[in-house]
């Protein structure tokens, strides 16, 4: 039997047609976001998190893959019936390291969608607001009521 994670998040989510911002560029660029995460506060060194951006406005011009190389903090917070998990650390894009903060919200089933509240790669990228994703594609761990 596996160990129960006291705080973490499992993410396998996709959101399309988001207007995102890149550092140093004026305005937004539209594209698709794919999020993958398997994060647990008691197993930070084994935790994984990535974000893939596919530019649909100017195809292939701004595509990138971000992969966390160190997750330093995981915070789980109950918000009503929902659970919000904030993950911070550093990651690599095109061989360069950046700090990041990702906020995932596991919504109650009746909400119809889960939400990637924010994903900011400091000095490089901001998803520029909440991105709705399919219900069940974000599973928060550690917010259960006892």
PDB file of N, CA and C in Angstrom, residues 13-92:
ATOM      1  N   UNK A  13      -3.531  17.995 -17.591  1.00  0.00           N
ATOM      2  CA  UNK A  13      -4.547  18.947 -18.042  1.00  0.00           C
ATOM      3  C   UNK A  13      -4.125  19.661 -19.324  1.00  0.00           C
ATOM      4  N   UNK A  14      -5.140  20.092 -20.073  1.00  0.00           N
ATOM      5  CA  UNK A  14      -4.935  20.805 -21.333  1.00  0.00           C
ATOM      6  C   UNK A  14      -5.918  21.965 -21.394  1.00  0.00           C
ATOM      7  N   UNK A  15      -5.440  23.126 -21.807  1.00  0.00           N
ATOM      8  CA  UNK A  15      -6.305  24.297 -21.973  1.00  0.00           C
ATOM      9  C   UNK A  15      -5.948  24.971 -23.289  1.00  0.00           C
ATOM     10  N   UNK A  16      -6.974  25.222 -24.121  1.00  0.00           N
ATOM     11  CA  UNK A  16      -6.664  25.805 -25.427  1.00  0.00           C
ATOM     12  C   UNK A  16      -7.135  27.251 -25.545  1.00  0.00           C
ATOM     13  N   UNK A  17      -6.525  27.942 -26.499  1.00  0.00           N
ATOM     14  CA  UNK A  17      -6.877  29.324 -26.839  1.00  0.00           C
ATOM     15  C   UNK A  17      -6.719  30.286 -25.661  1.00  0.00           C
ATOM     16  N   UNK A  18      -5.571  30.227 -24.998  1.00  0.00           N
ATOM     17  CA  UNK A  18      -5.266  31.159 -23.906  1.00  0.00           C
ATOM     18  C   UNK A  18      -4.419  32.305 -24.433  1.00  0.00           C
ATOM     19  N   UNK A  19      -4.697  33.514 -23.953  1.00  0.00           N
ATOM     20  CA  UNK A  19      -3.883  34.674 -24.299  1.00  0.00           C
ATOM     21  C   UNK A  19      -2.836  34.858 -23.209  1.00  0.00           C
ATOM     22  N   UNK A  20      -1.596  34.493 -23.524  1.00  0.00           N
ATOM     23  CA  UNK A  20      -0.510  34.504 -22.544  1.00  0.00           C
ATOM     24  C   UNK A  20       0.429  35.671 -22.811  1.00  0.00           C
ATOM     25  N   UNK A  21       1.286  35.953 -21.820  1.00  0.00           N
ATOM     26  CA  UNK A  21       2.262  37.031 -21.957  1.00  0.00           C
ATOM     27  C   UNK A  21       3.676  36.483 -21.838  1.00  0.00           C
ATOM     28  N   UNK A  22       4.558  37.005 -22.691  1.00  0.00           N
ATOM     29  CA  UNK A  22       5.981  36.696 -22.591  1.00  0.00           C
ATOM     30  C   UNK A  22       6.709  37.948 -22.130  1.00  0.00           C
ATOM     31  N   UNK A  23       7.701  37.776 -21.282  1.00  0.00           N
ATOM     32  CA  UNK A  23       8.497  38.896 -20.792  1.00  0.00           C
ATOM     33  C   UNK A  23       9.123  39.640 -21.966  1.00  0.00           C
ATOM     34  N   UNK A  24       9.019  40.956 -21.949  1.00  0.00           N
ATOM     35  CA  UNK A  24       9.666  41.766 -22.978  1.00  0.00           C
ATOM     36  C   UNK A  24       8.875  41.892 -24.270  1.00  0.00           C
ATOM     37  N   UNK A  25       7.717  41.245 -24.371  1.00  0.00           N
ATOM     38  CA  UNK A  25       6.892  41.388 -25.576  1.00  0.00           C
ATOM     39  C   UNK A  25       5.646  42.185 -25.230  1.00  0.00           C
ATOM     40  N   UNK A  26       5.217  43.024 -26.149  1.00  0.00           N
ATOM     41  CA  UNK A  26       4.001  43.802 -25.945  1.00  0.00           C
ATOM     42  C   UNK A  26       2.802  42.948 -26.318  1.00  0.00           C
ATOM     43  N   UNK A  27       1.738  43.049 -25.542  1.00  0.00           N
ATOM     44  CA  UNK A  27       0.511  42.330 -25.866  1.00  0.00           C
ATOM     45  C   UNK A  27       0.580  40.857 -25.512  1.00  0.00           C
ATOM     46  N   UNK A  28      -0.446  40.139 -25.943  1.00  0.00           N
ATOM     47  CA  UNK A  28      -0.543  38.719 -25.624  1.00  0.00           C
ATOM     48  C   UNK A  28      -0.400  37.881 -26.888  1.00  0.00           C
ATOM     49  N   UNK A  29      -0.140  36.597 -26.678  1.00  0.00           N
ATOM     50  CA  UNK A  29      -0.033  35.636 -27.768  1.00  0.00           C
ATOM     51  C   UNK A  29      -0.968  34.487 -27.433  1.00  0.00           C
ATOM     52  N   UNK A  30      -1.741  34.040 -28.414  1.00  0.00           N
ATOM     53  CA  UNK A  30      -2.705  32.963 -28.170  1.00  0.00           C
ATOM     54  C   UNK A  30      -2.066  31.607 -28.407  1.00  0.00           C
ATOM     55  N   UNK A  31      -2.413  30.671 -27.499  1.00  0.00           N
ATOM     56  CA  UNK A  31      -1.885  29.324 -27.674  1.00  0.00           C
ATOM     57  C   UNK A  31      -2.510  28.329 -26.723  1.00  0.00           C
ATOM     58  N   UNK A  32      -2.040  27.093 -26.834  1.00  0.00           N
ATOM     59  CA  UNK A  32      -2.534  25.992 -26.017  1.00  0.00           C
ATOM     60  C   UNK A  32      -1.522  25.643 -24.934  1.00  0.00           C
ATOM     61  N   UNK A  33      -2.044  25.253 -23.767  1.00  0.00           N
ATOM     62  CA  UNK A  33      -1.201  24.911 -22.624  1.00  0.00           C
ATOM     63  C   UNK A  33      -1.457  23.479 -22.194  1.00  0.00           C
ATOM     64  N   UNK A  34      -0.382  22.730 -21.990  1.00  0.00           N
ATOM     65  CA  UNK A  34      -0.481  21.371 -21.467  1.00  0.00           C
ATOM     66  C   UNK A  34       0.302  21.325 -20.158  1.00  0.00           C
ATOM     67  N   UNK A  35      -0.372  20.893 -19.097  1.00  0.00           N
ATOM     68  CA  UNK A  35       0.218  20.844 -17.762  1.00  0.00           C
ATOM     69  C   UNK A  35       0.326  19.398 -17.305  1.00  0.00           C
ATOM     70  N   UNK A  36       1.479  19.030 -16.760  1.00  0.00           N
ATOM     71  CA  UNK A  36       1.661  17.719 -16.153  1.00  0.00           C
ATOM     72  C   UNK A  36       2.343  17.931 -14.814  1.00  0.00           C
ATOM     73  N   UNK A  37       1.830  17.284 -13.767  1.00  0.00           N
ATOM     74  CA  UNK A  37       2.467  17.394 -12.453  1.00  0.00           C
ATOM     75  C   UNK A  37       2.163  16.165 -11.616  1.00  0.00           C
ATOM     76  N   UNK A  38       3.161  15.772 -10.860  1.00  0.00           N
ATOM     77  CA  UNK A  38       3.012  14.733  -9.845  1.00  0.00           C
ATOM     78  C   UNK A  38       3.868  15.230  -8.679  1.00  0.00           C
ATOM     79  N   UNK A  39       3.238  15.971  -7.779  1.00  0.00           N
ATOM     80  CA  UNK A  39       3.957  16.694  -6.739  1.00  0.00           C
ATOM     81  C   UNK A  39       3.448  16.276  -5.370  1.00  0.00           C
ATOM     82  N   UNK A  40       4.383  16.010  -4.449  1.00  0.00           N
ATOM     83  CA  UNK A  40       4.025  15.703  -3.066  1.00  0.00           C
ATOM     84  C   UNK A  40       5.028  16.366  -2.135  1.00  0.00           C
ATOM     85  N   UNK A  41       4.532  17.036  -1.117  1.00  0.00           N
ATOM     86  CA  UNK A  41       5.377  17.799  -0.203  1.00  0.00           C
ATOM     87  C   UNK A  41       6.403  16.919   0.510  1.00  0.00           C
ATOM     88  N   UNK A  42       6.087  15.655   0.749  1.00  0.00           N
ATOM     89  CA  UNK A  42       7.028  14.776   1.449  1.00  0.00           C
ATOM     90  C   UNK A  42       7.999  14.077   0.500  1.00  0.00           C
ATOM     91  N   UNK A  43       7.827  14.301  -0.804  1.00  0.00           N
ATOM     92  CA  UNK A  43       8.728  13.693  -1.795  1.00  0.00           C
ATOM     93  C   UNK A  43       9.116  14.736  -2.849  1.00  0.00           C
ATOM     94  N   UNK A  44       9.583  15.888  -2.413  1.00  0.00           N
ATOM     95  CA  UNK A  44       9.898  16.976  -3.349  1.00  0.00           C
ATOM     96  C   UNK A  44      10.936  16.563  -4.383  1.00  0.00           C
ATOM     97  N   UNK A  45      11.961  15.802  -3.968  1.00  0.00           N
ATOM     98  CA  UNK A  45      13.017  15.435  -4.924  1.00  0.00           C
ATOM     99  C   UNK A  45      12.510  14.497  -6.011  1.00  0.00           C
ATOM    100  N   UNK A  46      11.431  13.754  -5.748  1.00  0.00           N
ATOM    101  CA  UNK A  46      10.858  12.859  -6.751  1.00  0.00           C
ATOM    102  C   UNK A  46       9.677  13.484  -7.487  1.00  0.00           C
ATOM    103  N   UNK A  47       9.301  14.693  -7.118  1.00  0.00           N
ATOM    104  CA  UNK A  47       8.161  15.357  -7.741  1.00  0.00           C
ATOM    105  C   UNK A  47       8.519  15.860  -9.134  1.00  0.00           C
ATOM    106  N   UNK A  48       7.505  15.897 -10.017  1.00  0.00           N
ATOM    107  CA  UNK A  48       7.720  16.380 -11.382  1.00  0.00           C
ATOM    108  C   UNK A  48       6.634  17.396 -11.746  1.00  0.00           C
ATOM    109  N   UNK A  49       7.004  18.335 -12.604  1.00  0.00           N
ATOM    110  CA  UNK A  49       6.054  19.346 -13.070  1.00  0.00           C
ATOM    111  C   UNK A  49       6.552  19.880 -14.403  1.00  0.00           C
ATOM    112  N   UNK A  50       5.648  20.017 -15.365  1.00  0.00           N
ATOM    113  CA  UNK A  50       6.039  20.599 -16.649  1.00  0.00           C
ATOM    114  C   UNK A  50       4.876  21.360 -17.267  1.00  0.00           C
ATOM    115  N   UNK A  51       5.221  22.267 -18.156  1.00  0.00           N
ATOM    116  CA  UNK A  51       4.257  23.064 -18.907  1.00  0.00           C
ATOM    117  C   UNK A  51       4.749  23.124 -20.350  1.00  0.00           C
ATOM    118  N   UNK A  52       3.850  22.835 -21.281  1.00  0.00           N
ATOM    119  CA  UNK A  52       4.171  22.952 -22.704  1.00  0.00           C
ATOM    120  C   UNK A  52       3.252  24.019 -23.287  1.00  0.00           C
ATOM    121  N   UNK A  53       3.845  24.992 -23.979  1.00  0.00           N
ATOM    122  CA  UNK A  53       3.061  26.028 -24.664  1.00  0.00           C
ATOM    123  C   UNK A  53       3.206  25.836 -26.163  1.00  0.00           C
ATOM    124  N   UNK A  54       2.050  25.799 -26.851  1.00  0.00           N
ATOM    125  CA  UNK A  54       2.022  25.698 -28.306  1.00  0.00           C
ATOM    126  C   UNK A  54       1.391  26.971 -28.849  1.00  0.00           C
ATOM    127  N   UNK A  55       2.188  27.756 -29.544  1.00  0.00           N
ATOM    128  CA  UNK A  55       1.746  29.024 -30.125  1.00  0.00           C
ATOM    129  C   UNK A  55       0.816  28.736 -31.303  1.00  0.00           C
ATOM    130  N   UNK A  56      -0.457  29.157 -31.200  1.00  0.00           N
ATOM    131  CA  UNK A  56      -1.400  28.947 -32.301  1.00  0.00           C
ATOM    132  C   UNK A  56      -1.610  30.222 -33.117  1.00  0.00           C
ATOM    133  N   UNK A  57      -1.119  31.336 -32.610  1.00  0.00           N
ATOM    134  CA  UNK A  57      -1.272  32.625 -33.295  1.00  0.00           C
ATOM    135  C   UNK A  57      -0.173  32.813 -34.340  1.00  0.00           C
ATOM    136  N   UNK A  58       1.051  32.539 -33.954  1.00  0.00           N
ATOM    137  CA  UNK A  58       2.206  32.595 -34.860  1.00  0.00           C
ATOM    138  C   UNK A  58       2.887  31.236 -34.738  1.00  0.00           C
ATOM    139  N   UNK A  59       2.339  30.197 -35.413  1.00  0.00           N
ATOM    140  CA  UNK A  59       2.758  28.813 -35.195  1.00  0.00           C
ATOM    141  C   UNK A  59       4.278  28.620 -35.128  1.00  0.00           C
ATOM    142  N   UNK A  60       4.670  27.871 -34.112  1.00  0.00           N
ATOM    143  CA  UNK A  60       6.058  27.473 -33.851  1.00  0.00           C
ATOM    144  C   UNK A  60       6.977  28.601 -33.391  1.00  0.00           C
ATOM    145  N   UNK A  61       6.527  29.842 -33.430  1.00  0.00           N
ATOM    146  CA  UNK A  61       7.415  30.941 -33.088  1.00  0.00           C
ATOM    147  C   UNK A  61       7.744  30.994 -31.599  1.00  0.00           C
ATOM    148  N   UNK A  62       6.740  30.780 -30.742  1.00  0.00           N
ATOM    149  CA  UNK A  62       6.958  30.921 -29.300  1.00  0.00           C
ATOM    150  C   UNK A  62       6.766  29.620 -28.537  1.00  0.00           C
ATOM    151  N   UNK A  63       6.763  28.493 -29.243  1.00  0.00           N
ATOM    152  CA  UNK A  63       6.591  27.208 -28.560  1.00  0.00           C
ATOM    153  C   UNK A  63       7.704  27.008 -27.543  1.00  0.00           C
ATOM    154  N   UNK A  64       7.350  26.413 -26.385  1.00  0.00           N
ATOM    155  CA  UNK A  64       8.386  26.056 -25.424  1.00  0.00           C
ATOM    156  C   UNK A  64       7.903  24.951 -24.502  1.00  0.00           C
ATOM    157  N   UNK A  65       8.866  24.280 -23.891  1.00  0.00           N
ATOM    158  CA  UNK A  65       8.590  23.301 -22.844  1.00  0.00           C
ATOM    159  C   UNK A  65       9.349  23.739 -21.606  1.00  0.00           C
ATOM    160  N   UNK A  66       8.634  23.844 -20.497  1.00  0.00           N
ATOM    161  CA  UNK A  66       9.217  24.189 -19.199  1.00  0.00           C
ATOM    162  C   UNK A  66       9.188  22.930 -18.336  1.00  0.00           C
ATOM    163  N   UNK A  67      10.328  22.600 -17.750  1.00  0.00           N
ATOM    164  CA  UNK A  67      10.403  21.431 -16.874  1.00  0.00           C
ATOM    165  C   UNK A  67      11.025  21.848 -15.554  1.00  0.00           C
ATOM    166  N   UNK A  68      10.309  21.604 -14.473  1.00  0.00           N
ATOM    167  CA  UNK A  68      10.838  21.947 -13.146  1.00  0.00           C
ATOM    168  C   UNK A  68      12.063  21.086 -12.857  1.00  0.00           C
ATOM    169  N   UNK A  69      13.136  21.724 -12.386  1.00  0.00           N
ATOM    170  CA  UNK A  69      14.316  20.970 -11.984  1.00  0.00           C
ATOM    171  C   UNK A  69      14.468  20.949 -10.468  1.00  0.00           C
ATOM    172  N   UNK A  70      13.733  21.822  -9.782  1.00  0.00           N
ATOM    173  CA  UNK A  70      13.708  21.795  -8.322  1.00  0.00           C
ATOM    174  C   UNK A  70      12.380  22.376  -7.839  1.00  0.00           C
ATOM    175  N   UNK A  71      11.660  21.587  -7.060  1.00  0.00           N
ATOM    176  CA  UNK A  71      10.416  22.053  -6.445  1.00  0.00           C
ATOM    177  C   UNK A  71      10.742  22.313  -4.981  1.00  0.00           C
ATOM    178  N   UNK A  72      10.545  23.565  -4.562  1.00  0.00           N
ATOM    179  CA  UNK A  72      10.983  23.962  -3.218  1.00  0.00           C
ATOM    180  C   UNK A  72       9.847  24.068  -2.220  1.00  0.00           C
ATOM    181  N   UNK A  73       8.607  24.199  -2.708  1.00  0.00           N
ATOM    182  CA  UNK A  73       7.498  24.417  -1.785  1.00  0.00           C
ATOM    183  C   UNK A  73       6.194  23.932  -2.396  1.00  0.00           C
ATOM    184  N   UNK A  74       5.362  23.307  -1.548  1.00  0.00           N
ATOM    185  CA  UNK A  74       4.017  22.903  -1.933  1.00  0.00           C
ATOM    186  C   UNK A  74       3.105  23.299  -0.785  1.00  0.00           C
ATOM    187  N   UNK A  75       2.084  24.107  -1.092  1.00  0.00           N
ATOM    188  CA  UNK A  75       1.155  24.554  -0.054  1.00  0.00           C
ATOM    189  C   UNK A  75      -0.261  24.195  -0.486  1.00  0.00           C
ATOM    190  N   UNK A  76      -0.984  23.489   0.391  1.00  0.00           N
ATOM    191  CA  UNK A  76      -2.377  23.115   0.116  1.00  0.00           C
ATOM    192  C   UNK A  76      -3.279  23.957   1.001  1.00  0.00           C
ATOM    193  N   UNK A  77      -4.310  24.531   0.381  1.00  0.00           N
ATOM    194  CA  UNK A  77      -5.229  25.383   1.140  1.00  0.00           C
ATOM    195  C   UNK A  77      -6.658  25.078   0.721  1.00  0.00           C
ATOM    196  N   UNK A  78      -7.486  24.769   1.684  1.00  0.00           N
ATOM    197  CA  UNK A  78      -8.902  24.533   1.397  1.00  0.00           C
ATOM    198  C   UNK A  78      -9.585  25.879   1.209  1.00  0.00           C
ATOM    199  N   UNK A  79     -10.375  25.979   0.137  1.00  0.00           N
ATOM    200  CA  UNK A  79     -11.167  27.179  -0.131  1.00  0.00           C
ATOM    201  C   UNK A  79     -12.602  26.725  -0.323  1.00  0.00           C
ATOM    202  N   UNK A  80     -13.389  26.802   0.737  1.00  0.00           N
ATOM    203  CA  UNK A  80     -14.748  26.268   0.674  1.00  0.00           C
ATOM    204  C   UNK A  80     -14.673  24.771   0.455  1.00  0.00           C
ATOM    205  N   UNK A  81     -15.323  24.284  -0.603  1.00  0.00           N
ATOM    206  CA  UNK A  81     -15.267  22.853  -0.923  1.00  0.00           C
ATOM    207  C   UNK A  81     -14.110  22.535  -1.866  1.00  0.00           C
ATOM    208  N   UNK A  82     -13.446  23.552  -2.366  1.00  0.00           N
ATOM    209  CA  UNK A  82     -12.361  23.364  -3.320  1.00  0.00           C
ATOM    210  C   UNK A  82     -11.018  23.292  -2.603  1.00  0.00           C
ATOM    211  N   UNK A  83     -10.003  22.850  -3.329  1.00  0.00           N
ATOM    212  CA  UNK A  83      -8.649  22.786  -2.771  1.00  0.00           C
ATOM    213  C   UNK A  83      -7.700  23.476  -3.749  1.00  0.00           C
ATOM    214  N   UNK A  84      -6.896  24.387  -3.225  1.00  0.00           N
ATOM    215  CA  UNK A  84      -5.929  25.109  -4.045  1.00  0.00           C
ATOM    216  C   UNK A  84      -4.524  24.693  -3.628  1.00  0.00           C
ATOM    217  N   UNK A  85      -3.705  24.301  -4.608  1.00  0.00           N
ATOM    218  CA  UNK A  85      -2.341  23.848  -4.341  1.00  0.00           C
ATOM    219  C   UNK A  85      -1.378  24.770  -5.076  1.00  0.00           C
ATOM    220  N   UNK A  86      -0.464  25.392  -4.317  1.00  0.00           N
ATOM    221  CA  UNK A  86       0.540  26.286  -4.888  1.00  0.00           C
ATOM    222  C   UNK A  86       1.893  25.579  -4.871  1.00  0.00           C
ATOM    223  N   UNK A  87       2.530  25.519  -6.035  1.00  0.00           N
ATOM    224  CA  UNK A  87       3.823  24.851  -6.178  1.00  0.00           C
ATOM    225  C   UNK A  87       4.833  25.892  -6.638  1.00  0.00           C
ATOM    226  N   UNK A  88       5.992  25.965  -5.959  1.00  0.00           N
ATOM    227  CA  UNK A  88       7.041  26.900  -6.368  1.00  0.00           C
ATOM    228  C   UNK A  88       8.370  26.159  -6.487  1.00  0.00           C
ATOM    229  N   UNK A  89       9.277  26.772  -7.229  1.00  0.00           N
ATOM    230  CA  UNK A  89      10.605  26.195  -7.415  1.00  0.00           C
ATOM    231  C   UNK A  89      11.295  26.840  -8.589  1.00  0.00           C
ATOM    232  N   UNK A  90      12.160  26.067  -9.249  1.00  0.00           N
ATOM    233  CA  UNK A  90      12.848  26.548 -10.444  1.00  0.00           C
ATOM    234  C   UNK A  90      12.713  25.490 -11.536  1.00  0.00           C
ATOM    235  N   UNK A  91      12.884  25.968 -12.782  1.00  0.00           N
ATOM    236  CA  UNK A  91      12.786  25.053 -13.911  1.00  0.00           C
ATOM    237  C   UNK A  91      13.567  25.583 -15.098  1.00  0.00           C
ATOM    238  N   UNK A  92      13.614  24.770 -16.134  1.00  0.00           N
ATOM    239  CA  UNK A  92      14.440  25.049 -17.305  1.00  0.00           C
ATOM    240  C   UNK A  92      13.570  25.257 -18.545  1.00  0.00           C
TER     241      UNK A  92
END
